[in-house]
C-alpha atoms as a PDB file:
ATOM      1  CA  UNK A   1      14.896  -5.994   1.962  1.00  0.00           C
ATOM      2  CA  UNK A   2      13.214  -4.038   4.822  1.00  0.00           C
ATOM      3  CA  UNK A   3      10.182  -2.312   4.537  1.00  0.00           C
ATOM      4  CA  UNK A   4       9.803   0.826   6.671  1.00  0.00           C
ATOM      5  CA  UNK A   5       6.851   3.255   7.508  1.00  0.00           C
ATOM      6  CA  UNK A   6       7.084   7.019   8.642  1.00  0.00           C
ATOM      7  CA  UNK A   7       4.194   8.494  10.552  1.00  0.00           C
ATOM      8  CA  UNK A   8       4.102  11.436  13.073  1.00  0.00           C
ATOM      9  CA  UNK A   9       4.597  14.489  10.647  1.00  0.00           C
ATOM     10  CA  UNK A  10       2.592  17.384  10.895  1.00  0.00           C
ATOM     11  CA  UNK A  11       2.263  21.027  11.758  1.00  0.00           C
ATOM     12  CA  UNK A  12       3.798  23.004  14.568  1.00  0.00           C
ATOM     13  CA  UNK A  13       4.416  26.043  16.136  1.00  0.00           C
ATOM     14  CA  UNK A  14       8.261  27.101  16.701  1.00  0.00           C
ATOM     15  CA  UNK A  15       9.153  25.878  20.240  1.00  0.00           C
ATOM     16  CA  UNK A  16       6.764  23.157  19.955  1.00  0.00           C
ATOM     17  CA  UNK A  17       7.552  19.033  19.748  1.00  0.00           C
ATOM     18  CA  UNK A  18       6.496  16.433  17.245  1.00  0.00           C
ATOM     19  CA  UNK A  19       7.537  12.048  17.756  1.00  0.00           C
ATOM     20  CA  UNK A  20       7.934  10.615  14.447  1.00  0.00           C
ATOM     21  CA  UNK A  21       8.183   6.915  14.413  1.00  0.00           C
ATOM     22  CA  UNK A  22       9.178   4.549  12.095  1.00  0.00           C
ATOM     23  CA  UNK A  23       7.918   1.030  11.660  1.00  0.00           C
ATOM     24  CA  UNK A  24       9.739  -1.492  10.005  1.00  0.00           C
ATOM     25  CA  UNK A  25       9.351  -5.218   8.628  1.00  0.00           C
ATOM     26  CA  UNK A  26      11.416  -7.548   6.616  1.00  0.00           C
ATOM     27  CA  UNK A  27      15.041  -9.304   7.301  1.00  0.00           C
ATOM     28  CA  UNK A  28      16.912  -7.712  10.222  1.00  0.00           C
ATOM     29  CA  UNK A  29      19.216  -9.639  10.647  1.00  0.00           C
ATOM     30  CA  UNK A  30      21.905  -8.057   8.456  1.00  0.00           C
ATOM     31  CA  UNK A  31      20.930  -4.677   9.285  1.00  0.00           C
ATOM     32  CA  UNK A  32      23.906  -2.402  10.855  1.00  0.00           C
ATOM     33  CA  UNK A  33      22.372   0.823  11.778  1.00  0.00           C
ATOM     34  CA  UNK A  34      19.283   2.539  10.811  1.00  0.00           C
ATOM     35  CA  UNK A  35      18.753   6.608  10.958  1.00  0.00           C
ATOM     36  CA  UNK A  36      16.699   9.703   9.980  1.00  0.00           C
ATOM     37  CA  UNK A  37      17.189  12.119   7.219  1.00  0.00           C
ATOM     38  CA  UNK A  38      15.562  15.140   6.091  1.00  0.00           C
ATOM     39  CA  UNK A  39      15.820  16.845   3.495  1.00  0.00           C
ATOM     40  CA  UNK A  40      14.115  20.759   2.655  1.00  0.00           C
ATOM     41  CA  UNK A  41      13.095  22.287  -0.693  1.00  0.00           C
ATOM     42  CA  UNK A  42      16.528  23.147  -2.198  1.00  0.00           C
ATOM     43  CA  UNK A  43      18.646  21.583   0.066  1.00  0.00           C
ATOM     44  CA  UNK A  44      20.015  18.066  -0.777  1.00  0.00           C
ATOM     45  CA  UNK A  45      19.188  15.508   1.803  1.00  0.00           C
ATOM     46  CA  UNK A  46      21.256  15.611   5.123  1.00  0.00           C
ATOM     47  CA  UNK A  47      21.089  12.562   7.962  1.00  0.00           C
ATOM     48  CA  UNK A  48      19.441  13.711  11.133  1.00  0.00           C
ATOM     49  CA  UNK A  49      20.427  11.126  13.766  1.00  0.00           C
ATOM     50  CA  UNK A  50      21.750   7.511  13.415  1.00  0.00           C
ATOM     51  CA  UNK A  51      21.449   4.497  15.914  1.00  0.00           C
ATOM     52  CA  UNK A  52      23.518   1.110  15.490  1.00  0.00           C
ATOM     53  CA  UNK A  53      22.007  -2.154  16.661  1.00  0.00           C
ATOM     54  CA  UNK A  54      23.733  -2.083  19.982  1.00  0.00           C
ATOM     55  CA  UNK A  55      21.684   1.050  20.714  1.00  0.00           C
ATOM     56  CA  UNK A  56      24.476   3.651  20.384  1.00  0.00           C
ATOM     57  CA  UNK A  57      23.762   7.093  18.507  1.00  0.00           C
ATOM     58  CA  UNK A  58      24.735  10.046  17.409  1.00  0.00           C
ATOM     59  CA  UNK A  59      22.864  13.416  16.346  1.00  0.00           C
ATOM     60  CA  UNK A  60      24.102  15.660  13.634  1.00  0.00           C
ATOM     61  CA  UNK A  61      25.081  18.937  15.533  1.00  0.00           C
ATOM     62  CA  UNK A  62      21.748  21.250  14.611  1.00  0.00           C
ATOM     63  CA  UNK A  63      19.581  19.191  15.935  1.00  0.00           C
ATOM     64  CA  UNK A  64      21.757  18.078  19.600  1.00  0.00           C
ATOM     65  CA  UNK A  65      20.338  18.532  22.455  1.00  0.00           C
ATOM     66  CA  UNK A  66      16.407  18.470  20.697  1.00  0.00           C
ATOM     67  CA  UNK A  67      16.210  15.507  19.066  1.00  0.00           C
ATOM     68  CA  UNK A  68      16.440  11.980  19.734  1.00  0.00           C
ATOM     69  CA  UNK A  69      16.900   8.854  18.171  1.00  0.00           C
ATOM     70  CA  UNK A  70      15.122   5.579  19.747  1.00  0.00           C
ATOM     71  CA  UNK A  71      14.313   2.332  18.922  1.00  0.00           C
ATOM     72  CA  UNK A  72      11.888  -0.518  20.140  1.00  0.00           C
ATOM     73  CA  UNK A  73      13.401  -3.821  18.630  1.00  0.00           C
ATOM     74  CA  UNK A  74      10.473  -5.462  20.049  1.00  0.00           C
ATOM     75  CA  UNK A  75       7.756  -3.493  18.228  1.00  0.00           C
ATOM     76  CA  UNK A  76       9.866  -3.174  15.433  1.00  0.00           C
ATOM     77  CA  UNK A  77       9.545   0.999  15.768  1.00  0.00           C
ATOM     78  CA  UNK A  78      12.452   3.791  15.225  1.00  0.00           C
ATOM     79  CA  UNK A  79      11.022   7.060  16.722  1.00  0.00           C
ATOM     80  CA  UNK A  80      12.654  10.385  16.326  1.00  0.00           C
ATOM     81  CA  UNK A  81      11.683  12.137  19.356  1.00  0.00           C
ATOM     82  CA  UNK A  82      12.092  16.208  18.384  1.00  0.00           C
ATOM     83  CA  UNK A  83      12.088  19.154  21.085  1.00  0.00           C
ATOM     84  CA  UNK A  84      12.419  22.734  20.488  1.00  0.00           C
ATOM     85  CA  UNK A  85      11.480  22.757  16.967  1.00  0.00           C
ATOM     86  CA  UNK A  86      12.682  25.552  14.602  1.00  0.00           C
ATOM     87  CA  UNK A  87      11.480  26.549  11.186  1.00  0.00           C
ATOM     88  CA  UNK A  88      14.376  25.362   9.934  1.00  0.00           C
ATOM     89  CA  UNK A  89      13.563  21.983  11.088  1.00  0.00           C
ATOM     90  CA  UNK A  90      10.534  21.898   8.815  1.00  0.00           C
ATOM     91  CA  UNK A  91      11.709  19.031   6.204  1.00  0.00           C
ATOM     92  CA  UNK A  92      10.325  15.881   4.951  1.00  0.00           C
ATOM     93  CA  UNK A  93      11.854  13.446   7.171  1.00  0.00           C
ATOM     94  CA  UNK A  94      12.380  10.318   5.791  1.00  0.00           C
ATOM     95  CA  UNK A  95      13.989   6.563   8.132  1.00  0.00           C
ATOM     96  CA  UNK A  96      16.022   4.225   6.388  1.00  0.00           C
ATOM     97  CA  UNK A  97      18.038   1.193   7.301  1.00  0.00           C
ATOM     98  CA  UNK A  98      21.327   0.012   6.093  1.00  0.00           C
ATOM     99  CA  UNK A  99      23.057  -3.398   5.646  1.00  0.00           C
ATOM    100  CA  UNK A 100      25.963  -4.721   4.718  1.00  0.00           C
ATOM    101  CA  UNK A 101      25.247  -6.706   0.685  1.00  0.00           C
ATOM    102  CA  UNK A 102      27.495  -9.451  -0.299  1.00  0.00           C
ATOM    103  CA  UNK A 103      30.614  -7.928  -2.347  1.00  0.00           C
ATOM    104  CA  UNK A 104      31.446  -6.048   0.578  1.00  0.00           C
ATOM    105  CA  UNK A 105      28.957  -2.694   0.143  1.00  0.00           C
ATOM    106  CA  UNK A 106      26.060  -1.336   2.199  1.00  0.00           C
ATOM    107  CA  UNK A 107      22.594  -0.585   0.684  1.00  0.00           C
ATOM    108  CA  UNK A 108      19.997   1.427   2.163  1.00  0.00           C
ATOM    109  CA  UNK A 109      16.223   0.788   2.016  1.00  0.00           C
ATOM    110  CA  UNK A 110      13.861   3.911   3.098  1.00  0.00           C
ATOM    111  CA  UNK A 111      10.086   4.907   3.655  1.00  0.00           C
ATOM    112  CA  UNK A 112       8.506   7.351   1.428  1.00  0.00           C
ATOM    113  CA  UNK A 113       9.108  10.047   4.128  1.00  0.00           C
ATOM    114  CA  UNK A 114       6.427  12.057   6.522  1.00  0.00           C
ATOM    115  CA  UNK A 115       6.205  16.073   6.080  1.00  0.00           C
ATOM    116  CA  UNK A 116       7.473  18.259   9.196  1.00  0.00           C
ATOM    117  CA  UNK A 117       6.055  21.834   9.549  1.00  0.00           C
ATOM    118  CA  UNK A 118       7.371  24.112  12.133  1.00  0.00           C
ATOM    119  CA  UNK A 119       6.217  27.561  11.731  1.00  0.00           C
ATOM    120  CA  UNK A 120       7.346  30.971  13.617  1.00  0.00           C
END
């Protein structure tokens, strides 16, 4: 199981940036990607940005060309760095990881999320 941590949220002004980061802890090792996800008062939650272990990513179209999705292996940190905010951004953004579980699935642990403001 991995344990993560989001920190970072706040309040902004449209235009503005917040860097959310995401620690983590437990076994890596079968870990296959990790990612962020938001998800807004009546809206079901939607992934934000994904990164595999090699480093690639990808960005779910609304939010290319803002945001970013890094990682740190070494301080064991995800950070979701987010430009250009919108009001539509604002969301409780939550970081999970997912592995591969014997029987041939993937399970996916997650933080508790961190709250994202962006006001107009």
């Amino acid at each position: 199981q991995v344990q993560l941590v989001e920190s970072g949220g706040g309040s902004v002004q449209a235009g503005g940036s917040l860097r959310l980061s995401c620690t983590y802890s437990g076994k890596m090792n079968s870990v296959k990607f990790m990612g962020w996800y938001r998800q807004a008062p009546g809206n079901q939650r939607e992934v934000v940005a994904r990164i595999n272990i090699d480093g690639t990513s990808w960005h779910e179209d609304s939010v290319r060309g803002r945001f970013t999705i890094s990682r740190d292996a070494a301080k064991k940190t995800m950070y979701l760095q987010m430009d250009s905010l919108k009001p539509q951004d604002s969301a409780v953004y939550y970081c999970a990881a997912f592995r591969f579980v014997v029987g041939g699935g993937m399970t996916g642990d997650w933080g508790k999320g961190t709250l994202v403001t962006v006001s107009s």
